[in-house]
Coordinates of C-alpha atoms in Angstrom, one line a residue:
M961 CA 0.0 -0.1 -0.4
N962 CA 1.0 3.1 -0.8
N963 CA 1.5 6.0 1.3
I964 CA -1.5 8.7 1.9
V965 CA -1.2 12.3 1.1
T966 CA -4.5 14.3 2.9
I967 CA -5.4 17.6 0.8
I968 CA -7.5 20.0 2.4
G969 CA -8.6 22.6 0.2
S970 CA -8.7 22.7 -3.3
G971 CA -7.8 25.9 -4.7
F972 CA -4.8 26.2 -6.8
G973 CA -2.4 25.4 -5.0
G974 CA -3.8 22.0 -3.8
I975 CA -4.7 21.5 -7.1
A976 CA -1.0 20.7 -7.4
A977 CA 0.5 20.4 -4.5
A978 CA -2.3 17.1 -5.0
L979 CA -0.3 16.5 -9.0
R980 CA 3.1 16.6 -7.5
A981 CA 2.3 14.7 -4.5
K982 CA 0.5 12.1 -6.9
K983 CA 3.7 11.8 -9.4
K984 CA 5.7 11.2 -6.1
G985 CA 3.4 8.2 -6.3
F986 CA 1.5 8.8 -3.5
D987 CA -2.6 8.3 -2.9
V988 CA -3.6 11.7 -3.3
I989 CA -6.5 12.3 -1.5
I990 CA -8.6 15.8 -1.5
I991 CA -11.2 17.1 1.0
E992 CA -13.4 20.2 0.0
R993 CA -16.1 21.7 1.8
N994 CA -17.5 23.6 -0.8
N995 CA -19.5 21.8 -3.4
N996 CA -17.1 22.3 -6.5
I997 CA -13.0 22.3 -6.2
G998 CA -11.2 25.5 -6.5
G999 CA -11.3 27.3 -3.8
K1000 CA -12.4 30.9 -4.7
A1001 CA -11.9 30.3 -8.4
Q1002 CA -15.7 29.8 -8.2
L1003 CA -17.8 29.4 -11.2
F1004 CA -21.2 31.0 -10.4
K1005 CA -24.3 30.3 -13.2
D1006 CA -27.7 31.2 -13.6
D1007 CA -30.1 30.0 -16.5
L1008 CA -28.7 32.9 -18.7
F1009 CA -24.7 33.8 -18.0
F1010 CA -21.6 32.5 -15.8
F1011 CA -19.2 34.2 -14.1
D1012 CA -16.3 33.7 -12.9
A1013 CA -15.5 34.2 -9.2
G1014 CA -12.0 34.4 -8.9
P1015 CA -9.0 35.2 -10.1
T1016 CA -9.7 36.9 -14.2
I1017 CA -5.1 37.4 -14.7
I1018 CA -3.1 34.4 -15.6
T1019 CA 1.1 35.0 -16.0
A1020 CA 3.7 32.3 -15.8
P1021 CA 1.4 30.4 -17.7
Y1022 CA 4.1 27.4 -18.1
L1023 CA 3.5 27.0 -14.6
F1024 CA 0.1 25.1 -15.7
E1025 CA 2.6 23.1 -18.1
E1026 CA 4.0 21.6 -15.7
L1027 CA 1.5 20.2 -14.5
F1028 CA 0.1 18.2 -17.0
N1029 CA 3.7 17.5 -18.2
L1030 CA 4.3 15.6 -14.6
F1031 CA 1.8 12.7 -16.8
G1032 CA 3.5 12.9 -19.7
K1033 CA 0.5 15.0 -21.0
K1034 CA -0.4 18.4 -22.7
L1035 CA -2.1 22.0 -21.4
N1036 CA -3.1 22.0 -24.8
D1037 CA -5.1 19.0 -25.5
Y1038 CA -7.2 20.0 -22.2
I1039 CA -7.5 23.9 -22.4
Y1040 CA -5.8 26.6 -24.8
F1041 CA -4.2 30.1 -23.1
K1042 CA -4.7 32.8 -25.3
E1043 CA -2.2 35.7 -24.7
I1044 CA -3.7 39.3 -24.2
K1045 CA -2.1 42.0 -26.9
H1046 CA -3.2 44.9 -24.6
L1047 CA -2.5 43.9 -20.9
Y1048 CA -4.7 46.5 -19.7
K1049 CA -6.6 50.1 -20.1
F1050 CA -5.6 52.7 -17.2
C1051 CA -8.8 55.3 -17.4
F1052 CA -9.3 58.5 -16.1
F1053 CA -11.8 60.5 -14.2
D1054 CA -11.0 63.0 -17.1
K1055 CA -12.1 60.9 -20.2
T1056 CA -8.4 60.2 -20.8
S1057 CA -6.9 57.1 -20.7
L1058 CA -4.0 54.4 -21.8
K1059 CA -3.0 51.5 -23.1
Y1060 CA -0.4 49.0 -21.8
C1061 CA 0.3 46.2 -24.2
N1062 CA 2.6 43.5 -24.4
K1063 CA 4.9 45.1 -27.4
L1064 CA 6.9 47.4 -24.9
T1065 CA 7.1 49.8 -28.1
T1066 CA 3.8 50.0 -28.7
T1067 CA 3.2 50.9 -24.2
Q1068 CA 6.5 53.0 -24.6
N1069 CA 4.3 55.0 -27.6
N1070 CA 1.4 55.6 -25.6
I1071 CA 3.1 57.1 -23.2
K1072 CA 5.6 59.6 -24.9
F1073 CA 1.4 60.7 -25.7
I1074 CA 0.6 61.3 -21.7
S1075 CA 4.0 62.6 -20.6
K1076 CA 7.6 62.5 -22.9
N1077 CA 9.4 63.5 -19.8
D1078 CA 8.5 59.9 -18.6
L1079 CA 9.2 58.1 -21.2
Q1080 CA 13.2 57.7 -20.0
N1081 CA 11.7 56.7 -16.4
Y1082 CA 9.7 53.7 -17.7
T1083 CA 12.5 52.8 -19.1
K1084 CA 14.8 52.8 -15.7
L1085 CA 11.7 51.1 -14.1
L1086 CA 11.5 48.4 -15.8
F1087 CA 15.5 47.5 -15.9
I1088 CA 14.9 47.7 -11.7
S1089 CA 12.0 45.6 -12.4
Q1090 CA 14.0 43.1 -14.7
N1091 CA 17.1 43.2 -11.7
F1092 CA 14.4 42.3 -8.6
F1093 CA 12.6 39.6 -10.6
D1094 CA 16.3 37.9 -11.6
L1095 CA 17.6 38.1 -7.6
C1096 CA 13.4 37.9 -6.1
F1097 CA 11.8 35.3 -9.0
K1098 CA 14.5 33.0 -9.9
L1099 CA 16.8 32.4 -5.6
F1100 CA 13.7 33.7 -3.6
S1101 CA 10.0 32.3 -5.2
N1102 CA 11.1 28.5 -4.9
K1103 CA 12.7 28.0 -2.0
P1104 CA 11.4 27.1 1.2
F1105 CA 11.9 29.5 4.3
T1106 CA 11.3 26.9 7.3
K1107 CA 15.1 28.0 8.9
L1108 CA 15.5 31.5 9.7
Y1109 CA 19.1 31.2 8.9
Q1110 CA 17.7 30.6 4.9
M1111 CA 16.6 34.4 5.6
L1112 CA 19.4 35.6 6.8
K1113 CA 21.1 34.6 4.1
C1114 CA 19.2 36.4 1.6
M1115 CA 19.3 39.7 3.4
P1116 CA 22.6 40.5 1.9
N1117 CA 21.3 41.1 -1.1
F1118 CA 18.7 42.6 0.0
V1119 CA 20.3 44.9 1.3
K1120 CA 22.5 45.4 -1.9
V1121 CA 19.3 46.2 -4.2
K1122 CA 17.8 48.4 -1.5
C1123 CA 14.3 45.9 -0.7
Y1124 CA 13.6 48.2 2.7
K1125 CA 12.1 51.0 0.7
S1126 CA 9.1 51.2 -0.4
Y1127 CA 7.0 50.5 -3.2
F1128 CA 5.5 53.9 -3.8
S1129 CA 9.0 55.7 -2.8
L1130 CA 10.4 54.1 -5.7
I1131 CA 7.5 54.5 -8.6
N1132 CA 7.4 58.5 -6.4
I1133 CA 11.1 58.9 -7.3
L1134 CA 10.6 57.5 -10.8
M1135 CA 7.5 59.3 -12.5
R1136 CA 6.9 62.6 -13.0
N1137 CA 3.3 63.2 -14.5
H1138 CA 0.5 62.4 -11.9
K1139 CA -1.3 60.1 -14.1
L1140 CA 2.0 57.4 -14.6
K1141 CA 2.7 57.3 -10.9
Q1142 CA -1.2 55.9 -10.6
I1143 CA -0.9 53.6 -13.0
F1144 CA 2.1 52.2 -11.6
S1145 CA 1.7 52.6 -8.1
I1146 CA -1.4 49.9 -8.3
Y1147 CA 0.3 47.4 -9.0
P1148 CA 0.7 45.6 -5.5
L1149 CA -2.6 45.5 -5.5
L1150 CA -2.7 42.6 -7.1
L1151 CA -1.5 40.5 -4.6
G1152 CA -2.9 42.6 -1.9
G1153 CA -0.3 44.9 -0.7
N1154 CA -0.2 48.2 0.2
P1155 CA 2.1 50.4 -2.4
Y1156 CA 2.8 52.5 0.6
T1157 CA 4.3 49.4 3.0
V1158 CA 5.2 46.6 0.6
S1159 CA 8.5 46.0 -0.6
C1160 CA 10.0 47.7 -4.2
L1161 CA 11.0 44.1 -4.9
Y1162 CA 7.6 43.3 -6.1
S1163 CA 8.1 45.8 -9.0
L1164 CA 9.3 42.5 -10.5
I1165 CA 6.1 42.1 -11.6
L1166 CA 5.9 44.4 -15.0
Y1167 CA 8.7 42.5 -15.8
L1168 CA 7.2 39.1 -15.4
E1169 CA 4.1 40.7 -17.3
L1170 CA 5.8 41.1 -20.2
K1171 CA 8.5 38.4 -20.5
W1172 CA 5.9 35.7 -20.0
G1173 CA 2.3 38.1 -20.8
I1174 CA -0.9 37.9 -19.8
H1175 CA -3.0 34.8 -21.0
F1176 CA -6.7 33.9 -19.9
P1177 CA -7.7 30.5 -20.8
Y1178 CA -10.8 29.8 -23.5
G1179 CA -13.5 29.2 -21.4
G1180 CA -12.9 30.7 -18.4
I1181 CA -11.1 30.2 -15.3
G1182 CA -14.0 27.9 -14.6
N1183 CA -13.4 25.3 -17.4
L1184 CA -9.9 25.8 -16.5
I1185 CA -10.2 24.3 -12.9
Q1186 CA -12.9 21.7 -14.9
Q1187 CA -9.8 20.7 -16.8
L1188 CA -7.4 20.5 -14.1
E1189 CA -10.0 17.8 -12.2
L1190 CA -10.5 15.7 -15.5
L1191 CA -6.7 15.6 -15.0
M1192 CA -6.1 14.9 -11.4
R1193 CA -9.5 12.2 -11.2
E1194 CA -7.3 10.7 -14.8
E1195 CA -4.8 10.0 -13.0
G1196 CA -6.2 8.6 -9.5
I1197 CA -6.5 10.9 -7.4
K1198 CA -10.0 10.9 -5.3
I1199 CA -11.7 14.0 -4.3
Y1200 CA -14.4 14.4 -2.1
T1201 CA -16.5 17.9 -2.3
G1202 CA -19.4 19.1 0.4
V1203 CA -17.2 17.7 3.5
S1204 CA -15.4 19.3 5.6
V1205 CA -11.9 18.9 8.1
K1206 CA -13.4 19.4 11.7
T1207 CA -9.5 18.9 12.8
I1208 CA -6.0 17.3 12.6
I1209 CA -4.8 14.8 15.3
K1210 CA -1.0 13.9 15.6
N1211 CA -0.7 10.3 16.3
T1212 CA 2.5 9.0 16.0
T1213 CA 5.7 10.1 13.8
K1214 CA 4.6 8.5 10.4
S1215 CA 0.9 9.5 10.6
I1216 CA -1.8 11.7 11.0
S1217 CA -5.4 12.3 11.0
V1218 CA -8.0 14.1 9.9
I1219 CA -11.1 14.3 11.5
L1220 CA -13.9 14.6 8.9
N1221 CA -17.8 16.6 9.9
N1222 CA -19.1 13.4 9.3
K1223 CA -17.1 12.1 11.6
H1224 CA -15.1 9.7 9.1
Y1225 CA -11.7 10.1 9.7
I1226 CA -8.8 9.7 7.2
N1227 CA -5.4 8.6 8.4
S1228 CA -2.6 9.9 6.3
N1229 CA 1.0 10.1 6.4
Y1230 CA 1.6 13.6 4.9
I1231 CA -1.7 16.4 5.0
I1232 CA -1.4 19.8 2.9
S1233 CA -3.2 22.5 4.0
N1234 CA -5.3 24.6 1.1
I1235 CA -6.9 26.9 4.3
E1236 CA -6.6 29.9 5.6
P1237 CA -3.3 29.5 8.2
K1238 CA -4.8 31.3 10.8
H1239 CA -8.3 29.2 10.9
L1240 CA -5.8 26.4 9.8
Y1241 CA -3.8 27.2 13.2
K1242 CA -6.5 28.3 15.2
N1243 CA -9.3 26.1 14.6
I1244 CA -8.4 23.1 13.3
I1245 CA -5.6 21.4 15.2
N1246 CA -5.9 20.5 17.9
G1247 CA -3.5 21.3 20.5
F1248 CA -1.6 23.8 18.7
K1249 CA 0.8 25.5 21.3
N1250 CA 3.9 27.2 19.8
K1251 CA 3.7 30.4 21.9
L1252 CA 6.0 32.4 19.3
V1253 CA 4.1 31.4 16.0
R1254 CA 0.7 31.7 18.1
K1255 CA 1.5 35.2 18.7
K1256 CA 3.3 36.8 15.9
K1257 CA 1.5 34.9 13.1
L1258 CA -1.8 34.6 14.6
Y1259 CA -2.8 37.4 16.3
D1260 CA -0.2 40.2 14.9
L1261 CA 0.0 40.3 11.4
N1262 CA -1.5 42.9 8.5
Y1263 CA -4.1 41.5 6.2
S1264 CA -4.7 42.0 2.5
F1265 CA -8.0 44.5 1.5
G1266 CA -11.0 43.1 1.1
L1267 CA -12.8 42.7 -2.0
F1268 CA -17.1 44.0 -3.6
I1269 CA -17.5 42.1 -6.5
L1270 CA -20.4 43.2 -8.9
F1271 CA -20.8 40.6 -11.7
F1272 CA -23.4 41.3 -14.5
G1273 CA -24.3 40.3 -17.8
V1274 CA -26.0 42.1 -20.3
N1275 CA -27.7 41.1 -24.2
C1276 CA -25.1 42.9 -26.2
F1277 CA -21.7 43.2 -26.8
Y1278 CA -19.3 45.5 -26.2
S1279 CA -16.6 45.5 -28.7
N1280 CA -14.6 48.5 -27.5
I1281 CA -14.0 47.2 -24.2
S1282 CA -11.0 45.7 -22.6
H1283 CA -10.6 42.5 -21.3
H1284 CA -9.3 44.6 -17.7
T1285 CA -9.3 47.8 -17.1
I1286 CA -8.2 49.8 -15.2
F1287 CA -10.7 53.3 -13.8
F1288 CA -9.0 56.1 -11.7
N1289 CA -12.0 57.7 -10.0
N1290 CA -9.6 60.4 -8.3
T1291 CA -6.1 60.0 -7.0
C1292 CA -4.3 57.8 -6.7
T1293 CA -3.2 59.5 -2.9
K1294 CA -7.3 59.0 -2.1
A1295 CA -8.1 55.7 -3.7
L1296 CA -5.2 53.9 -1.7
K1297 CA -6.2 55.5 1.8
N1298 CA -9.8 54.8 1.0
I1299 CA -8.6 50.8 1.0
F1300 CA -5.7 51.1 3.8
Y1301 CA -6.4 53.4 6.3
K1302 CA -10.2 54.7 6.5
Q1303 CA -12.8 52.9 8.4
Y1304 CA -16.0 54.3 6.3
I1305 CA -15.6 53.5 2.2
K1306 CA -15.7 57.2 0.3
K1307 CA -17.1 56.5 -3.0
K1308 CA -15.8 59.0 -5.3
N1309 CA -12.0 57.6 -3.8
I1310 CA -12.9 54.3 -5.7
C1311 CA -10.4 52.2 -8.5
I1312 CA -12.3 49.8 -10.3
Y1313 CA -10.9 47.3 -12.3
L1314 CA -13.5 45.7 -15.0
H1315 CA -12.8 42.6 -16.0
H1316 CA -14.8 41.9 -19.3
P1317 CA -13.7 38.3 -20.9
N1318 CA -15.7 38.1 -23.9
K1319 CA -13.1 40.2 -25.5
T1320 CA -10.9 38.0 -25.6
D1321 CA -12.9 34.3 -25.0
H1322 CA -15.3 34.8 -28.3
F1323 CA -16.8 30.8 -27.7
C1324 CA -18.3 32.7 -24.7
K1325 CA -22.4 32.6 -24.7
S1326 CA -23.3 35.6 -23.2
S1327 CA -21.9 39.4 -22.3
T1328 CA -20.8 39.4 -19.0
F1329 CA -18.3 41.8 -16.8
Y1330 CA -17.1 41.8 -13.9
A1331 CA -16.6 44.9 -11.7
L1332 CA -13.8 44.2 -8.6
I1333 CA -13.7 47.3 -6.1
P1334 CA -10.8 46.9 -3.7
V1335 CA -12.6 48.2 -0.4
P1336 CA -11.8 47.8 3.4
N1337 CA -11.1 44.2 4.9
L1338 CA -14.2 43.7 7.9
K1339 CA -11.3 45.1 10.6
L1340 CA -11.8 48.3 9.4
F1341 CA -14.8 48.5 8.0
N1342 CA -17.8 46.0 8.6
N1343 CA -21.3 47.3 7.9
W1344 CA -22.0 45.8 4.9
S1345 CA -25.6 46.0 5.3
L1346 CA -28.1 45.7 2.3
Y1347 CA -29.0 49.5 2.6
E1348 CA -25.4 50.2 2.1
C1349 CA -25.0 47.6 -0.7
E1350 CA -27.4 48.6 -2.7
A1351 CA -25.9 51.9 -2.2
F1352 CA -22.4 51.0 -3.7
V1353 CA -24.2 48.7 -6.6
Q1354 CA -25.8 52.2 -8.1
Y1355 CA -23.2 54.5 -7.7
I1356 CA -20.7 51.8 -9.3
L1357 CA -23.3 51.1 -12.2
T1358 CA -23.5 54.8 -12.5
I1359 CA -19.9 55.6 -13.1
L1360 CA -20.0 52.1 -15.7
D1361 CA -22.5 53.7 -17.3
S1362 CA -20.9 57.6 -18.1
N1363 CA -17.7 55.9 -18.1
F1364 CA -17.9 52.6 -20.5
L1365 CA -20.6 51.0 -20.7
P1366 CA -23.6 53.6 -22.0
K1367 CA -26.9 52.9 -21.8
F1368 CA -26.5 49.5 -20.3
K1369 CA -28.3 49.5 -17.6
Q1370 CA -31.2 49.1 -19.5
H1371 CA -30.0 45.7 -20.7
I1372 CA -28.4 44.6 -17.7
N1373 CA -30.3 40.8 -17.3
T1374 CA -28.5 39.3 -14.7
C1375 CA -26.8 41.2 -11.4
F1376 CA -25.5 40.1 -8.5
Y1377 CA -22.4 40.7 -5.6
I1378 CA -20.2 39.1 -3.3
T1379 CA -18.8 41.4 -0.4
P1380 CA -16.0 40.9 2.4
T1381 CA -18.4 38.8 4.8
F1382 CA -18.6 36.4 1.8
F1383 CA -15.0 35.6 1.8
K1384 CA -14.9 34.9 5.4
E1385 CA -18.2 33.1 5.9
R1386 CA -17.1 30.8 2.5
Y1387 CA -13.9 30.9 2.6
F1388 CA -12.6 31.4 6.6
S1389 CA -10.6 34.3 4.7
T1390 CA -9.1 36.6 8.0
F1391 CA -11.3 39.7 8.3
G1392 CA -13.1 38.9 4.9
C1393 CA -9.6 39.8 2.6
G1394 CA -9.2 38.4 -0.4
F1395 CA -5.4 38.1 -0.7
S1396 CA -4.5 36.8 3.2
I1397 CA -1.6 38.4 4.3
S1398 CA -0.1 41.8 2.9
P1399 CA 3.0 41.1 1.9
N1400 CA 5.0 43.9 3.7
L1401 CA 8.4 43.9 3.9
N1402 CA 8.2 42.1 8.1
Q1403 CA 5.8 39.3 6.4
I1404 CA 7.5 37.4 3.7
A1405 CA 9.4 34.4 3.8
W1406 CA 10.3 33.2 6.9
F1407 CA 8.4 36.0 8.1
R1408 CA 5.1 33.8 7.1
F1409 CA 3.1 31.0 7.8
H1410 CA 5.8 28.2 6.8
N1411 CA 4.9 25.7 3.9
K1412 CA 6.2 23.4 6.1
S1413 CA 4.1 23.5 10.1
E1414 CA 6.8 24.7 12.9
K1415 CA 4.5 22.3 15.0
I1416 CA 3.4 18.8 13.7
K1417 CA 6.1 17.4 10.9
N1418 CA 4.3 15.8 8.8
L1419 CA 1.9 18.7 7.5
Y1420 CA 2.8 20.8 4.9
L1421 CA 1.6 24.7 3.5
V1422 CA 0.2 25.9 0.2
G1423 CA -1.4 28.9 -0.9
A1424 CA -1.7 32.5 -0.9
G1425 CA -0.6 33.1 3.2
T1426 CA 2.3 31.1 2.9
H1427 CA 5.7 31.6 1.1
P1428 CA 6.2 32.9 -1.6
G1429 CA 2.7 34.7 -1.5
A1430 CA -0.6 35.5 -3.2
G1431 CA -1.4 35.6 -6.8
I1432 CA -2.0 32.1 -9.3
P1433 CA 2.1 32.2 -9.8
G1434 CA 2.5 32.7 -6.4
V1435 CA 0.2 29.4 -5.3
L1436 CA 1.6 27.4 -7.7
L1437 CA 4.8 27.9 -6.7
S1438 CA 3.8 27.9 -3.0
A1439 CA 3.1 23.8 -4.4
K1440 CA 6.5 23.3 -6.0
I1441 CA 8.6 24.2 -3.0
I1442 CA 5.9 21.6 -0.5
D1443 CA 7.5 19.4 -3.9
K1444 CA 11.2 19.9 -2.4
L1445 CA 10.0 19.0 1.2
I1446 CA 8.3 15.8 0.6
I1447 CA 10.4 12.6 0.5

């Protein structure tokens, strides 16, 4: 009988960990409390429309290709990834805009149109971004930081490239034009970070997007999850949905068990958790007493912001709307303060990300959108009453109607929303945040929840709250790290 690995949770990190464990010869079992696998990458459906509810931006597609290649299979035989030419369209409240493209010369010309003086500064920014990519992504993101000395060995390199400086300070020094400052300041938000507090090393995202591009799977992220599920079932991975883990018990040095909510238990050699680390350590693990981790990682960490997501389907097609549009309703500084420092929401300061998959995926049967608005997490703001939500929805629809989608209100067939409260209740997200722990400089690598549990020998962690962090590449890489730790 083979050794058994039990995976708790089935986000991208859990799926990748399951496939990598299966390749090593383990019998793999996935336990998922929701009715479908995918973690936050759920698919919402009604009679006319289907909506991807999770991440929408795929970079580093090779990490998905690796999962299929493990078993001698090809990603393209299951699903096709389409590269998006116009990465983002940035729009401002004065009706001006900038298209940020995968072709560098095109983007440079577009930047030149806004500010000739900043063209050279943009080139400098990309150079800095590439340096951080070479240092951090290649040498830092795929290595475990389970021991303090592993972190200390990296410190000279971090100091050498001045990683201690904030991301916003880098952009503020380089960019002169206030619109370009807005555009390049928001990139840490893609990983749940505050530009004022995260390290400037996260500028590596700029180079990463140009190096590997931004992609979208035909059929949507939901289809990608379905194809990954098909691959897992083909390889004999057992998947149980609608079942939750009540507790974890360590039996011996070589055995560890999960007790389910239906009172059944599964005895395993290893457990890999893909659930919120704070929930795991505080509510699932029986008898966890590591005081250092308990204080610093259960109570003292800063968490990312919350998400208000408005989904709507219309009975017409808007060919002029980009796949990814980001709208600034006010200055970047006011928008960031609205997200990270206020105990209320000032509507006129919101920033809107509009996802329009039909621009890329013409096989979609309907025209769907999702408007994502970063908002304070539930620790700062917890008044998502029906009245508050409906007023917020109407304000968002008005902005979209007046700036992007003229008269679209009369074409809406379906409209609904989710709030940070949904994330807290459905996914056990701490404070209802969208990206788990904020990637501040003092909350990366060794300072995050470790990929190998500090307390229980046979317990491992993947996902946004562990090293290397949030985002699809980050959670897939966390599974790759586990692959090195489990022998």
